[in-house]
mmCIF file of the C-alpha atoms, coordinates in Angstrom:
data_MODEL
# 
_entry.id   MODEL 
# 
loop_
_atom_site.group_PDB 
_atom_site.id 
_atom_site.type_symbol 
_atom_site.label_atom_id 
_atom_site.label_alt_id 
_atom_site.label_comp_id 
_atom_site.label_asym_id 
_atom_site.label_entity_id 
_atom_site.label_seq_id 
_atom_site.pdbx_PDB_ins_code 
_atom_site.Cartn_x 
_atom_site.Cartn_y 
_atom_site.Cartn_z 
_atom_site.occupancy 
_atom_site.B_iso_or_equiv 
_atom_site.pdbx_formal_charge 
_atom_site.auth_seq_id 
_atom_site.auth_comp_id 
_atom_site.auth_asym_id 
_atom_site.auth_atom_id 
_atom_site.pdbx_PDB_model_num 
ATOM 1   C CA . UNK A 1 1   ? 232.285 0.668  -33.797 1.00 0.00 ? 1   UNK A CA 1 
ATOM 2   C CA . UNK A 1 2   ? 228.825 0.582  -32.185 1.00 0.00 ? 2   UNK A CA 1 
ATOM 3   C CA . UNK A 1 3   ? 227.788 3.950  -30.740 1.00 0.00 ? 3   UNK A CA 1 
ATOM 4   C CA . UNK A 1 4   ? 224.962 5.023  -28.442 1.00 0.00 ? 4   UNK A CA 1 
ATOM 5   C CA . UNK A 1 5   ? 223.962 8.704  -28.554 1.00 0.00 ? 5   UNK A CA 1 
ATOM 6   C CA . UNK A 1 6   ? 221.949 10.535 -25.890 1.00 0.00 ? 6   UNK A CA 1 
ATOM 7   C CA . UNK A 1 7   ? 221.448 14.132 -27.043 1.00 0.00 ? 7   UNK A CA 1 
ATOM 8   C CA . UNK A 1 8   ? 218.333 16.316 -26.899 1.00 0.00 ? 8   UNK A CA 1 
ATOM 9   C CA . UNK A 1 9   ? 219.226 18.670 -29.765 1.00 0.00 ? 9   UNK A CA 1 
ATOM 10  C CA . UNK A 1 10  ? 217.672 17.202 -32.901 1.00 0.00 ? 10  UNK A CA 1 
ATOM 11  C CA . UNK A 1 11  ? 220.171 18.935 -35.169 1.00 0.00 ? 11  UNK A CA 1 
ATOM 12  C CA . UNK A 1 12  ? 223.232 17.773 -33.243 1.00 0.00 ? 12  UNK A CA 1 
ATOM 13  C CA . UNK A 1 13  ? 221.854 14.291 -32.691 1.00 0.00 ? 13  UNK A CA 1 
ATOM 14  C CA . UNK A 1 14  ? 221.038 13.753 -36.355 1.00 0.00 ? 14  UNK A CA 1 
ATOM 15  C CA . UNK A 1 15  ? 224.320 15.352 -37.312 1.00 0.00 ? 15  UNK A CA 1 
ATOM 16  C CA . UNK A 1 16  ? 226.224 12.927 -35.101 1.00 0.00 ? 16  UNK A CA 1 
ATOM 17  C CA . UNK A 1 17  ? 224.316 9.974  -36.551 1.00 0.00 ? 17  UNK A CA 1 
ATOM 18  C CA . UNK A 1 18  ? 225.167 10.991 -40.116 1.00 0.00 ? 18  UNK A CA 1 
ATOM 19  C CA . UNK A 1 19  ? 228.759 11.811 -39.226 1.00 0.00 ? 19  UNK A CA 1 
ATOM 20  C CA . UNK A 1 20  ? 229.347 8.491  -37.508 1.00 0.00 ? 20  UNK A CA 1 
ATOM 21  C CA . UNK A 1 21  ? 227.646 6.381  -40.145 1.00 0.00 ? 21  UNK A CA 1 
ATOM 22  C CA . UNK A 1 22  ? 229.522 8.223  -42.887 1.00 0.00 ? 22  UNK A CA 1 
ATOM 23  C CA . UNK A 1 23  ? 232.735 7.355  -41.018 1.00 0.00 ? 23  UNK A CA 1 
ATOM 24  C CA . UNK A 1 24  ? 231.831 3.658  -41.050 1.00 0.00 ? 24  UNK A CA 1 
ATOM 25  C CA . UNK A 1 25  ? 230.467 3.374  -37.520 1.00 0.00 ? 25  UNK A CA 1 
ATOM 26  C CA . UNK A 1 26  ? 227.080 2.023  -36.430 1.00 0.00 ? 26  UNK A CA 1 
ATOM 27  C CA . UNK A 1 27  ? 224.682 4.016  -34.232 1.00 0.00 ? 27  UNK A CA 1 
ATOM 28  C CA . UNK A 1 28  ? 222.768 1.450  -32.182 1.00 0.00 ? 28  UNK A CA 1 
ATOM 29  C CA . UNK A 1 29  ? 220.422 4.067  -30.676 1.00 0.00 ? 29  UNK A CA 1 
ATOM 30  C CA . UNK A 1 30  ? 219.984 7.851  -30.641 1.00 0.00 ? 30  UNK A CA 1 
ATOM 31  C CA . UNK A 1 31  ? 217.998 8.907  -27.589 1.00 0.00 ? 31  UNK A CA 1 
ATOM 32  C CA . UNK A 1 32  ? 216.619 12.438 -26.981 1.00 0.00 ? 32  UNK A CA 1 
ATOM 33  C CA . UNK A 1 33  ? 216.802 12.101 -23.181 1.00 0.00 ? 33  UNK A CA 1 
ATOM 34  C CA . UNK A 1 34  ? 218.368 9.951  -20.472 1.00 0.00 ? 34  UNK A CA 1 
ATOM 35  C CA . UNK A 1 35  ? 215.149 8.440  -19.089 1.00 0.00 ? 35  UNK A CA 1 
ATOM 36  C CA . UNK A 1 36  ? 215.296 5.384  -21.360 1.00 0.00 ? 36  UNK A CA 1 
ATOM 37  C CA . UNK A 1 37  ? 219.054 4.933  -21.316 1.00 0.00 ? 37  UNK A CA 1 
ATOM 38  C CA . UNK A 1 38  ? 219.388 2.295  -18.608 1.00 0.00 ? 38  UNK A CA 1 
ATOM 39  C CA . UNK A 1 39  ? 216.413 0.335  -19.921 1.00 0.00 ? 39  UNK A CA 1 
ATOM 40  C CA . UNK A 1 40  ? 217.993 0.244  -23.359 1.00 0.00 ? 40  UNK A CA 1 
ATOM 41  C CA . UNK A 1 41  ? 221.339 -0.973 -22.022 1.00 0.00 ? 41  UNK A CA 1 
ATOM 42  C CA . UNK A 1 42  ? 219.620 -3.631 -19.922 1.00 0.00 ? 42  UNK A CA 1 
ATOM 43  C CA . UNK A 1 43  ? 217.605 -5.063 -22.805 1.00 0.00 ? 43  UNK A CA 1 
ATOM 44  C CA . UNK A 1 44  ? 219.767 -4.542 -25.885 1.00 0.00 ? 44  UNK A CA 1 
ATOM 45  C CA . UNK A 1 45  ? 221.003 -7.650 -27.697 1.00 0.00 ? 45  UNK A CA 1 
ATOM 46  C CA . UNK A 1 46  ? 224.608 -8.407 -26.658 1.00 0.00 ? 46  UNK A CA 1 
ATOM 47  C CA . UNK A 1 47  ? 225.659 -8.257 -30.320 1.00 0.00 ? 47  UNK A CA 1 
ATOM 48  C CA . UNK A 1 48  ? 224.316 -4.693 -30.482 1.00 0.00 ? 48  UNK A CA 1 
ATOM 49  C CA . UNK A 1 49  ? 225.653 -3.506 -27.124 1.00 0.00 ? 49  UNK A CA 1 
ATOM 50  C CA . UNK A 1 50  ? 227.405 -0.157 -27.680 1.00 0.00 ? 50  UNK A CA 1 
ATOM 51  C CA . UNK A 1 51  ? 231.167 0.089  -27.625 1.00 0.00 ? 51  UNK A CA 1 
ATOM 52  C CA . UNK A 1 52  ? 230.941 3.728  -26.586 1.00 0.00 ? 52  UNK A CA 1 
ATOM 53  C CA . UNK A 1 53  ? 228.179 6.046  -25.344 1.00 0.00 ? 53  UNK A CA 1 
ATOM 54  C CA . UNK A 1 54  ? 227.962 9.764  -26.138 1.00 0.00 ? 54  UNK A CA 1 
ATOM 55  C CA . UNK A 1 55  ? 225.936 11.848 -23.680 1.00 0.00 ? 55  UNK A CA 1 
ATOM 56  C CA . UNK A 1 56  ? 225.085 15.529 -23.408 1.00 0.00 ? 56  UNK A CA 1 
ATOM 57  C CA . UNK A 1 57  ? 225.608 17.011 -19.938 1.00 0.00 ? 57  UNK A CA 1 
ATOM 58  C CA . UNK A 1 58  ? 222.295 18.885 -19.921 1.00 0.00 ? 58  UNK A CA 1 
ATOM 59  C CA . UNK A 1 59  ? 219.235 16.852 -20.894 1.00 0.00 ? 59  UNK A CA 1 
ATOM 60  C CA . UNK A 1 60  ? 215.457 17.046 -20.372 1.00 0.00 ? 60  UNK A CA 1 
ATOM 61  C CA . UNK A 1 61  ? 213.464 17.638 -18.312 1.00 0.00 ? 61  UNK A CA 1 
ATOM 62  C CA . UNK A 1 62  ? 215.400 20.238 -16.292 1.00 0.00 ? 62  UNK A CA 1 
ATOM 63  C CA . UNK A 1 63  ? 218.427 20.655 -18.574 1.00 0.00 ? 63  UNK A CA 1 
ATOM 64  C CA . UNK A 1 64  ? 220.769 20.813 -15.605 1.00 0.00 ? 64  UNK A CA 1 
ATOM 65  C CA . UNK A 1 65  ? 222.734 17.664 -14.812 1.00 0.00 ? 65  UNK A CA 1 
ATOM 66  C CA . UNK A 1 66  ? 220.602 14.787 -16.135 1.00 0.00 ? 66  UNK A CA 1 
ATOM 67  C CA . UNK A 1 67  ? 223.277 13.793 -18.625 1.00 0.00 ? 67  UNK A CA 1 
ATOM 68  C CA . UNK A 1 68  ? 226.139 13.687 -16.173 1.00 0.00 ? 68  UNK A CA 1 
ATOM 69  C CA . UNK A 1 69  ? 224.032 11.812 -13.605 1.00 0.00 ? 69  UNK A CA 1 
ATOM 70  C CA . UNK A 1 70  ? 223.128 9.321  -16.314 1.00 0.00 ? 70  UNK A CA 1 
ATOM 71  C CA . UNK A 1 71  ? 226.812 8.976  -17.209 1.00 0.00 ? 71  UNK A CA 1 
ATOM 72  C CA . UNK A 1 72  ? 227.692 8.247  -13.584 1.00 0.00 ? 72  UNK A CA 1 
ATOM 73  C CA . UNK A 1 73  ? 224.854 5.728  -13.394 1.00 0.00 ? 73  UNK A CA 1 
ATOM 74  C CA . UNK A 1 74  ? 226.083 4.026  -16.560 1.00 0.00 ? 74  UNK A CA 1 
ATOM 75  C CA . UNK A 1 75  ? 229.641 4.025  -15.232 1.00 0.00 ? 75  UNK A CA 1 
ATOM 76  C CA . UNK A 1 76  ? 228.477 2.283  -12.050 1.00 0.00 ? 76  UNK A CA 1 
ATOM 77  C CA . UNK A 1 77  ? 226.401 -0.356 -13.873 1.00 0.00 ? 77  UNK A CA 1 
ATOM 78  C CA . UNK A 1 78  ? 228.709 -0.835 -16.867 1.00 0.00 ? 78  UNK A CA 1 
ATOM 79  C CA . UNK A 1 79  ? 232.224 0.214  -15.767 1.00 0.00 ? 79  UNK A CA 1 
ATOM 80  C CA . UNK A 1 80  ? 233.814 -1.092 -18.964 1.00 0.00 ? 80  UNK A CA 1 
ATOM 81  C CA . UNK A 1 81  ? 231.621 0.976  -21.302 1.00 0.00 ? 81  UNK A CA 1 
ATOM 82  C CA . UNK A 1 82  ? 233.628 3.958  -22.617 1.00 0.00 ? 82  UNK A CA 1 
ATOM 83  C CA . UNK A 1 83  ? 231.846 7.296  -22.221 1.00 0.00 ? 83  UNK A CA 1 
ATOM 84  C CA . UNK A 1 84  ? 232.134 10.574 -24.083 1.00 0.00 ? 84  UNK A CA 1 
ATOM 85  C CA . UNK A 1 85  ? 230.379 13.515 -22.451 1.00 0.00 ? 85  UNK A CA 1 
ATOM 86  C CA . UNK A 1 86  ? 229.617 16.588 -24.563 1.00 0.00 ? 86  UNK A CA 1 
ATOM 87  C CA . UNK A 1 87  ? 229.035 19.996 -23.034 1.00 0.00 ? 87  UNK A CA 1 
ATOM 88  C CA . UNK A 1 88  ? 228.243 23.448 -24.387 1.00 0.00 ? 88  UNK A CA 1 
ATOM 89  C CA . UNK A 1 89  ? 230.459 25.052 -21.756 1.00 0.00 ? 89  UNK A CA 1 
ATOM 90  C CA . UNK A 1 90  ? 233.095 23.874 -19.308 1.00 0.00 ? 90  UNK A CA 1 
ATOM 91  C CA . UNK A 1 91  ? 231.242 22.344 -16.363 1.00 0.00 ? 91  UNK A CA 1 
ATOM 92  C CA . UNK A 1 92  ? 234.097 22.028 -13.867 1.00 0.00 ? 92  UNK A CA 1 
ATOM 93  C CA . UNK A 1 93  ? 232.070 20.303 -11.178 1.00 0.00 ? 93  UNK A CA 1 
ATOM 94  C CA . UNK A 1 94  ? 230.702 17.693 -13.567 1.00 0.00 ? 94  UNK A CA 1 
ATOM 95  C CA . UNK A 1 95  ? 234.020 17.137 -15.314 1.00 0.00 ? 95  UNK A CA 1 
ATOM 96  C CA . UNK A 1 96  ? 235.847 16.505 -12.066 1.00 0.00 ? 96  UNK A CA 1 
ATOM 97  C CA . UNK A 1 97  ? 233.067 14.266 -10.739 1.00 0.00 ? 97  UNK A CA 1 
ATOM 98  C CA . UNK A 1 98  ? 233.259 12.075 -13.818 1.00 0.00 ? 98  UNK A CA 1 
ATOM 99  C CA . UNK A 1 99  ? 237.061 12.013 -13.866 1.00 0.00 ? 99  UNK A CA 1 
ATOM 100 C CA . UNK A 1 100 ? 237.163 11.014 -10.208 1.00 0.00 ? 100 UNK A CA 1 
ATOM 101 C CA . UNK A 1 101 ? 235.399 7.710  -10.966 1.00 0.00 ? 101 UNK A CA 1 
ATOM 102 C CA . UNK A 1 102 ? 238.827 6.472  -12.118 1.00 0.00 ? 102 UNK A CA 1 
ATOM 103 C CA . UNK A 1 103 ? 237.437 3.491  -13.983 1.00 0.00 ? 103 UNK A CA 1 
ATOM 104 C CA . UNK A 1 104 ? 236.902 2.901  -17.655 1.00 0.00 ? 104 UNK A CA 1 
ATOM 105 C CA . UNK A 1 105 ? 237.690 5.042  -20.643 1.00 0.00 ? 105 UNK A CA 1 
ATOM 106 C CA . UNK A 1 106 ? 236.310 8.570  -20.515 1.00 0.00 ? 106 UNK A CA 1 
ATOM 107 C CA . UNK A 1 107 ? 236.097 11.686 -22.646 1.00 0.00 ? 107 UNK A CA 1 
ATOM 108 C CA . UNK A 1 108 ? 234.856 15.203 -21.911 1.00 0.00 ? 108 UNK A CA 1 
ATOM 109 C CA . UNK A 1 109 ? 234.682 17.539 -24.895 1.00 0.00 ? 109 UNK A CA 1 
ATOM 110 C CA . UNK A 1 110 ? 233.037 20.836 -25.694 1.00 0.00 ? 110 UNK A CA 1 
ATOM 111 C CA . UNK A 1 111 ? 230.427 20.562 -28.428 1.00 0.00 ? 111 UNK A CA 1 
ATOM 112 C CA . UNK A 1 112 ? 232.227 22.886 -30.811 1.00 0.00 ? 112 UNK A CA 1 
ATOM 113 C CA . UNK A 1 113 ? 234.956 20.220 -31.128 1.00 0.00 ? 113 UNK A CA 1 
ATOM 114 C CA . UNK A 1 114 ? 232.483 18.187 -33.214 1.00 0.00 ? 114 UNK A CA 1 
ATOM 115 C CA . UNK A 1 115 ? 233.000 20.716 -36.010 1.00 0.00 ? 115 UNK A CA 1 
ATOM 116 C CA . UNK A 1 116 ? 236.490 19.317 -36.603 1.00 0.00 ? 116 UNK A CA 1 
ATOM 117 C CA . UNK A 1 117 ? 235.229 16.015 -37.963 1.00 0.00 ? 117 UNK A CA 1 
ATOM 118 C CA . UNK A 1 118 ? 238.551 14.205 -38.273 1.00 0.00 ? 118 UNK A CA 1 
ATOM 119 C CA . UNK A 1 119 ? 239.717 15.188 -34.795 1.00 0.00 ? 119 UNK A CA 1 
ATOM 120 C CA . UNK A 1 120 ? 236.346 14.316 -33.267 1.00 0.00 ? 120 UNK A CA 1 
ATOM 121 C CA . UNK A 1 121 ? 236.236 10.859 -34.858 1.00 0.00 ? 121 UNK A CA 1 
ATOM 122 C CA . UNK A 1 122 ? 239.854 10.250 -33.829 1.00 0.00 ? 122 UNK A CA 1 
ATOM 123 C CA . UNK A 1 123 ? 239.031 11.236 -30.231 1.00 0.00 ? 123 UNK A CA 1 
ATOM 124 C CA . UNK A 1 124 ? 235.961 9.002  -30.222 1.00 0.00 ? 124 UNK A CA 1 
ATOM 125 C CA . UNK A 1 125 ? 237.945 6.037  -31.500 1.00 0.00 ? 125 UNK A CA 1 
ATOM 126 C CA . UNK A 1 126 ? 240.695 6.636  -28.956 1.00 0.00 ? 126 UNK A CA 1 
ATOM 127 C CA . UNK A 1 127 ? 238.186 6.664  -26.088 1.00 0.00 ? 127 UNK A CA 1 
ATOM 128 C CA . UNK A 1 128 ? 236.476 3.536  -27.407 1.00 0.00 ? 128 UNK A CA 1 
ATOM 129 C CA . UNK A 1 129 ? 239.890 1.855  -27.467 1.00 0.00 ? 129 UNK A CA 1 
ATOM 130 C CA . UNK A 1 130 ? 240.387 2.583  -23.767 1.00 0.00 ? 130 UNK A CA 1 
ATOM 131 C CA . UNK A 1 131 ? 241.889 6.067  -23.822 1.00 0.00 ? 131 UNK A CA 1 
ATOM 132 C CA . UNK A 1 132 ? 240.974 9.260  -22.013 1.00 0.00 ? 132 UNK A CA 1 
ATOM 133 C CA . UNK A 1 133 ? 240.414 12.561 -23.808 1.00 0.00 ? 133 UNK A CA 1 
ATOM 134 C CA . UNK A 1 134 ? 239.740 15.855 -22.061 1.00 0.00 ? 134 UNK A CA 1 
ATOM 135 C CA . UNK A 1 135 ? 239.027 19.110 -23.844 1.00 0.00 ? 135 UNK A CA 1 
ATOM 136 C CA . UNK A 1 136 ? 241.918 21.519 -23.525 1.00 0.00 ? 136 UNK A CA 1 
ATOM 137 C CA . UNK A 1 137 ? 239.573 24.159 -22.072 1.00 0.00 ? 137 UNK A CA 1 
ATOM 138 C CA . UNK A 1 138 ? 238.442 21.710 -19.402 1.00 0.00 ? 138 UNK A CA 1 
ATOM 139 C CA . UNK A 1 139 ? 242.025 20.842 -18.536 1.00 0.00 ? 139 UNK A CA 1 
ATOM 140 C CA . UNK A 1 140 ? 243.041 24.491 -18.403 1.00 0.00 ? 140 UNK A CA 1 
ATOM 141 C CA . UNK A 1 141 ? 240.238 25.476 -16.040 1.00 0.00 ? 141 UNK A CA 1 
ATOM 142 C CA . UNK A 1 142 ? 240.649 22.461 -13.804 1.00 0.00 ? 142 UNK A CA 1 
ATOM 143 C CA . UNK A 1 143 ? 244.364 23.060 -13.443 1.00 0.00 ? 143 UNK A CA 1 
ATOM 144 C CA . UNK A 1 144 ? 243.806 26.768 -12.786 1.00 0.00 ? 144 UNK A CA 1 
ATOM 145 C CA . UNK A 1 145 ? 241.308 25.932 -10.046 1.00 0.00 ? 145 UNK A CA 1 
ATOM 146 C CA . UNK A 1 146 ? 243.891 23.714 -8.384  1.00 0.00 ? 146 UNK A CA 1 
ATOM 147 C CA . UNK A 1 147 ? 246.657 26.295 -8.305  1.00 0.00 ? 147 UNK A CA 1 
ATOM 148 C CA . UNK A 1 148 ? 246.326 26.433 -4.518  1.00 0.00 ? 148 UNK A CA 1 
ATOM 149 C CA . UNK A 1 149 ? 247.289 22.758 -4.301  1.00 0.00 ? 149 UNK A CA 1 
ATOM 150 C CA . UNK A 1 150 ? 250.786 22.583 -2.834  1.00 0.00 ? 150 UNK A CA 1 
ATOM 151 C CA . UNK A 1 151 ? 251.729 19.882 -5.306  1.00 0.00 ? 151 UNK A CA 1 
ATOM 152 C CA . UNK A 1 152 ? 250.628 22.002 -8.267  1.00 0.00 ? 152 UNK A CA 1 
ATOM 153 C CA . UNK A 1 153 ? 252.755 24.879 -7.035  1.00 0.00 ? 153 UNK A CA 1 
ATOM 154 C CA . UNK A 1 154 ? 255.788 22.630 -7.279  1.00 0.00 ? 154 UNK A CA 1 
ATOM 155 C CA . UNK A 1 155 ? 255.408 22.543 -11.063 1.00 0.00 ? 155 UNK A CA 1 
ATOM 156 C CA . UNK A 1 156 ? 257.125 24.997 -13.336 1.00 0.00 ? 156 UNK A CA 1 
ATOM 157 C CA . UNK A 1 157 ? 255.171 26.796 -16.057 1.00 0.00 ? 157 UNK A CA 1 
ATOM 158 C CA . UNK A 1 158 ? 256.670 24.468 -18.647 1.00 0.00 ? 158 UNK A CA 1 
ATOM 159 C CA . UNK A 1 159 ? 255.686 21.413 -16.609 1.00 0.00 ? 159 UNK A CA 1 
ATOM 160 C CA . UNK A 1 160 ? 252.128 22.749 -16.368 1.00 0.00 ? 160 UNK A CA 1 
ATOM 161 C CA . UNK A 1 161 ? 252.008 23.087 -20.146 1.00 0.00 ? 161 UNK A CA 1 
ATOM 162 C CA . UNK A 1 162 ? 253.272 19.545 -20.584 1.00 0.00 ? 162 UNK A CA 1 
ATOM 163 C CA . UNK A 1 163 ? 250.781 18.257 -17.989 1.00 0.00 ? 163 UNK A CA 1 
ATOM 164 C CA . UNK A 1 164 ? 247.868 19.927 -19.785 1.00 0.00 ? 164 UNK A CA 1 
ATOM 165 C CA . UNK A 1 165 ? 248.946 18.326 -23.062 1.00 0.00 ? 165 UNK A CA 1 
ATOM 166 C CA . UNK A 1 166 ? 249.292 14.929 -21.388 1.00 0.00 ? 166 UNK A CA 1 
ATOM 167 C CA . UNK A 1 167 ? 245.779 15.265 -19.967 1.00 0.00 ? 167 UNK A CA 1 
ATOM 168 C CA . UNK A 1 168 ? 244.458 15.986 -23.446 1.00 0.00 ? 168 UNK A CA 1 
ATOM 169 C CA . UNK A 1 169 ? 245.735 12.582 -24.499 1.00 0.00 ? 169 UNK A CA 1 
ATOM 170 C CA . UNK A 1 170 ? 248.613 13.830 -26.638 1.00 0.00 ? 170 UNK A CA 1 
ATOM 171 C CA . UNK A 1 171 ? 251.569 11.543 -27.257 1.00 0.00 ? 171 UNK A CA 1 
ATOM 172 C CA . UNK A 1 172 ? 255.105 12.565 -26.315 1.00 0.00 ? 172 UNK A CA 1 
ATOM 173 C CA . UNK A 1 173 ? 255.814 13.188 -29.986 1.00 0.00 ? 173 UNK A CA 1 
ATOM 174 C CA . UNK A 1 174 ? 252.779 15.469 -30.302 1.00 0.00 ? 174 UNK A CA 1 
ATOM 175 C CA . UNK A 1 175 ? 253.727 17.338 -27.123 1.00 0.00 ? 175 UNK A CA 1 
ATOM 176 C CA . UNK A 1 176 ? 257.246 17.832 -28.417 1.00 0.00 ? 176 UNK A CA 1 
ATOM 177 C CA . UNK A 1 177 ? 255.922 19.320 -31.659 1.00 0.00 ? 177 UNK A CA 1 
ATOM 178 C CA . UNK A 1 178 ? 253.387 21.494 -29.818 1.00 0.00 ? 178 UNK A CA 1 
ATOM 179 C CA . UNK A 1 179 ? 255.865 22.946 -27.332 1.00 0.00 ? 179 UNK A CA 1 
ATOM 180 C CA . UNK A 1 180 ? 258.938 22.916 -29.610 1.00 0.00 ? 180 UNK A CA 1 
ATOM 181 C CA . UNK A 1 181 ? 260.812 20.437 -27.439 1.00 0.00 ? 181 UNK A CA 1 
ATOM 182 C CA . UNK A 1 182 ? 262.699 17.234 -28.091 1.00 0.00 ? 182 UNK A CA 1 
ATOM 183 C CA . UNK A 1 183 ? 260.951 13.997 -27.167 1.00 0.00 ? 183 UNK A CA 1 
ATOM 184 C CA . UNK A 1 184 ? 263.704 13.334 -24.640 1.00 0.00 ? 184 UNK A CA 1 
ATOM 185 C CA . UNK A 1 185 ? 262.924 16.657 -22.957 1.00 0.00 ? 185 UNK A CA 1 
ATOM 186 C CA . UNK A 1 186 ? 259.231 15.822 -22.862 1.00 0.00 ? 186 UNK A CA 1 
ATOM 187 C CA . UNK A 1 187 ? 259.998 12.485 -21.187 1.00 0.00 ? 187 UNK A CA 1 
ATOM 188 C CA . UNK A 1 188 ? 262.086 14.285 -18.559 1.00 0.00 ? 188 UNK A CA 1 
ATOM 189 C CA . UNK A 1 189 ? 259.328 16.808 -17.904 1.00 0.00 ? 189 UNK A CA 1 
ATOM 190 C CA . UNK A 1 190 ? 256.740 14.050 -17.515 1.00 0.00 ? 190 UNK A CA 1 
ATOM 191 C CA . UNK A 1 191 ? 258.979 12.129 -15.127 1.00 0.00 ? 191 UNK A CA 1 
ATOM 192 C CA . UNK A 1 192 ? 259.463 15.288 -13.081 1.00 0.00 ? 192 UNK A CA 1 
ATOM 193 C CA . UNK A 1 193 ? 255.711 16.003 -13.063 1.00 0.00 ? 193 UNK A CA 1 
ATOM 194 C CA . UNK A 1 194 ? 254.835 12.590 -11.701 1.00 0.00 ? 194 UNK A CA 1 
ATOM 195 C CA . UNK A 1 195 ? 257.556 12.825 -9.089  1.00 0.00 ? 195 UNK A CA 1 
ATOM 196 C CA . UNK A 1 196 ? 256.404 16.262 -7.905  1.00 0.00 ? 196 UNK A CA 1 
ATOM 197 C CA . UNK A 1 197 ? 252.762 15.200 -7.785  1.00 0.00 ? 197 UNK A CA 1 
ATOM 198 C CA . UNK A 1 198 ? 253.591 11.974 -6.034  1.00 0.00 ? 198 UNK A CA 1 
ATOM 199 C CA . UNK A 1 199 ? 252.033 9.961  -8.854  1.00 0.00 ? 199 UNK A CA 1 
ATOM 200 C CA . UNK A 1 200 ? 253.191 6.758  -10.457 1.00 0.00 ? 200 UNK A CA 1 
ATOM 201 C CA . UNK A 1 201 ? 253.154 6.668  -14.257 1.00 0.00 ? 201 UNK A CA 1 
ATOM 202 C CA . UNK A 1 202 ? 252.849 3.505  -16.321 1.00 0.00 ? 202 UNK A CA 1 
ATOM 203 C CA . UNK A 1 203 ? 253.151 2.680  -19.981 1.00 0.00 ? 203 UNK A CA 1 
ATOM 204 C CA . UNK A 1 204 ? 249.517 3.052  -21.025 1.00 0.00 ? 204 UNK A CA 1 
ATOM 205 C CA . UNK A 1 205 ? 248.162 6.323  -22.329 1.00 0.00 ? 205 UNK A CA 1 
ATOM 206 C CA . UNK A 1 206 ? 244.932 5.916  -20.411 1.00 0.00 ? 206 UNK A CA 1 
ATOM 207 C CA . UNK A 1 207 ? 246.563 5.400  -17.035 1.00 0.00 ? 207 UNK A CA 1 
ATOM 208 C CA . UNK A 1 208 ? 249.004 8.184  -17.757 1.00 0.00 ? 208 UNK A CA 1 
ATOM 209 C CA . UNK A 1 209 ? 246.165 10.640 -18.247 1.00 0.00 ? 209 UNK A CA 1 
ATOM 210 C CA . UNK A 1 210 ? 244.298 9.441  -15.183 1.00 0.00 ? 210 UNK A CA 1 
ATOM 211 C CA . UNK A 1 211 ? 247.452 9.667  -13.103 1.00 0.00 ? 211 UNK A CA 1 
ATOM 212 C CA . UNK A 1 212 ? 248.175 13.162 -14.376 1.00 0.00 ? 212 UNK A CA 1 
ATOM 213 C CA . UNK A 1 213 ? 244.678 14.185 -13.333 1.00 0.00 ? 213 UNK A CA 1 
ATOM 214 C CA . UNK A 1 214 ? 244.700 12.450 -9.955  1.00 0.00 ? 214 UNK A CA 1 
ATOM 215 C CA . UNK A 1 215 ? 245.543 15.722 -8.240  1.00 0.00 ? 215 UNK A CA 1 
ATOM 216 C CA . UNK A 1 216 ? 242.140 17.168 -9.204  1.00 0.00 ? 216 UNK A CA 1 
ATOM 217 C CA . UNK A 1 217 ? 240.043 14.266 -7.944  1.00 0.00 ? 217 UNK A CA 1 
ATOM 218 C CA . UNK A 1 218 ? 238.727 16.275 -5.009  1.00 0.00 ? 218 UNK A CA 1 
ATOM 219 C CA . UNK A 1 219 ? 237.811 19.263 -7.175  1.00 0.00 ? 219 UNK A CA 1 
ATOM 220 C CA . UNK A 1 220 ? 234.209 18.078 -7.361  1.00 0.00 ? 220 UNK A CA 1 
ATOM 221 C CA . UNK A 1 221 ? 233.953 18.056 -3.564  1.00 0.00 ? 221 UNK A CA 1 
ATOM 222 C CA . UNK A 1 222 ? 235.496 21.498 -3.333  1.00 0.00 ? 222 UNK A CA 1 
ATOM 223 C CA . UNK A 1 223 ? 233.177 22.848 -6.032  1.00 0.00 ? 223 UNK A CA 1 
ATOM 224 C CA . UNK A 1 224 ? 230.180 21.331 -4.258  1.00 0.00 ? 224 UNK A CA 1 
ATOM 225 C CA . UNK A 1 225 ? 231.187 23.047 -1.041  1.00 0.00 ? 225 UNK A CA 1 
ATOM 226 C CA . UNK A 1 226 ? 231.536 26.381 -2.824  1.00 0.00 ? 226 UNK A CA 1 
ATOM 227 C CA . UNK A 1 227 ? 228.195 26.008 -4.560  1.00 0.00 ? 227 UNK A CA 1 
ATOM 228 C CA . UNK A 1 228 ? 226.447 24.888 -1.417  1.00 0.00 ? 228 UNK A CA 1 
ATOM 229 C CA . UNK A 1 229 ? 225.004 21.806 -3.099  1.00 0.00 ? 229 UNK A CA 1 
# 
């Protein structure tokens, strides 16, 4: 798998390079900032074009939202390029803005998840294959913020737990094991969730996650209004 990294921390960037190469993947570029990202993608040899890009949310020069703006720019120019955004903390506004693009594979993880090497590599590979992975902390905060949504209030506590697990990219089998349910029960809960949220599920894991998160699409707008920006 060919990977592009855009991360300003030398330690994390070099750590990711070593981790990925040790896992059999190829890092096509490791950039310290987003300024050269689009130029690289525009000029890179097609045989070396990345199969997934990893970007930090906060990058030079202001360390505010350069990374997420770069991710949105990449998503617009290369909608089929899977993206994994790394963040030190849960950035609800940025997470919801990226999720709301609704195109292409996407991941949003907290940086401390990199410490679990096997899980991180598995998440990266799942995103590169077209899946969507959201950090459980991101999911939890986004869902909490949307508690005022009438549709969310239709869900039971158990359905909320199942929805959070679905949004994390877990399979029905994994959800069943996590919540001590049968797989049949999980399927019933998921069916009920989609019905209550007015969403249509399909057979692909990626679309299932995006559908489960459709009810938070306007979170970014709401957050922008609250922040006055």
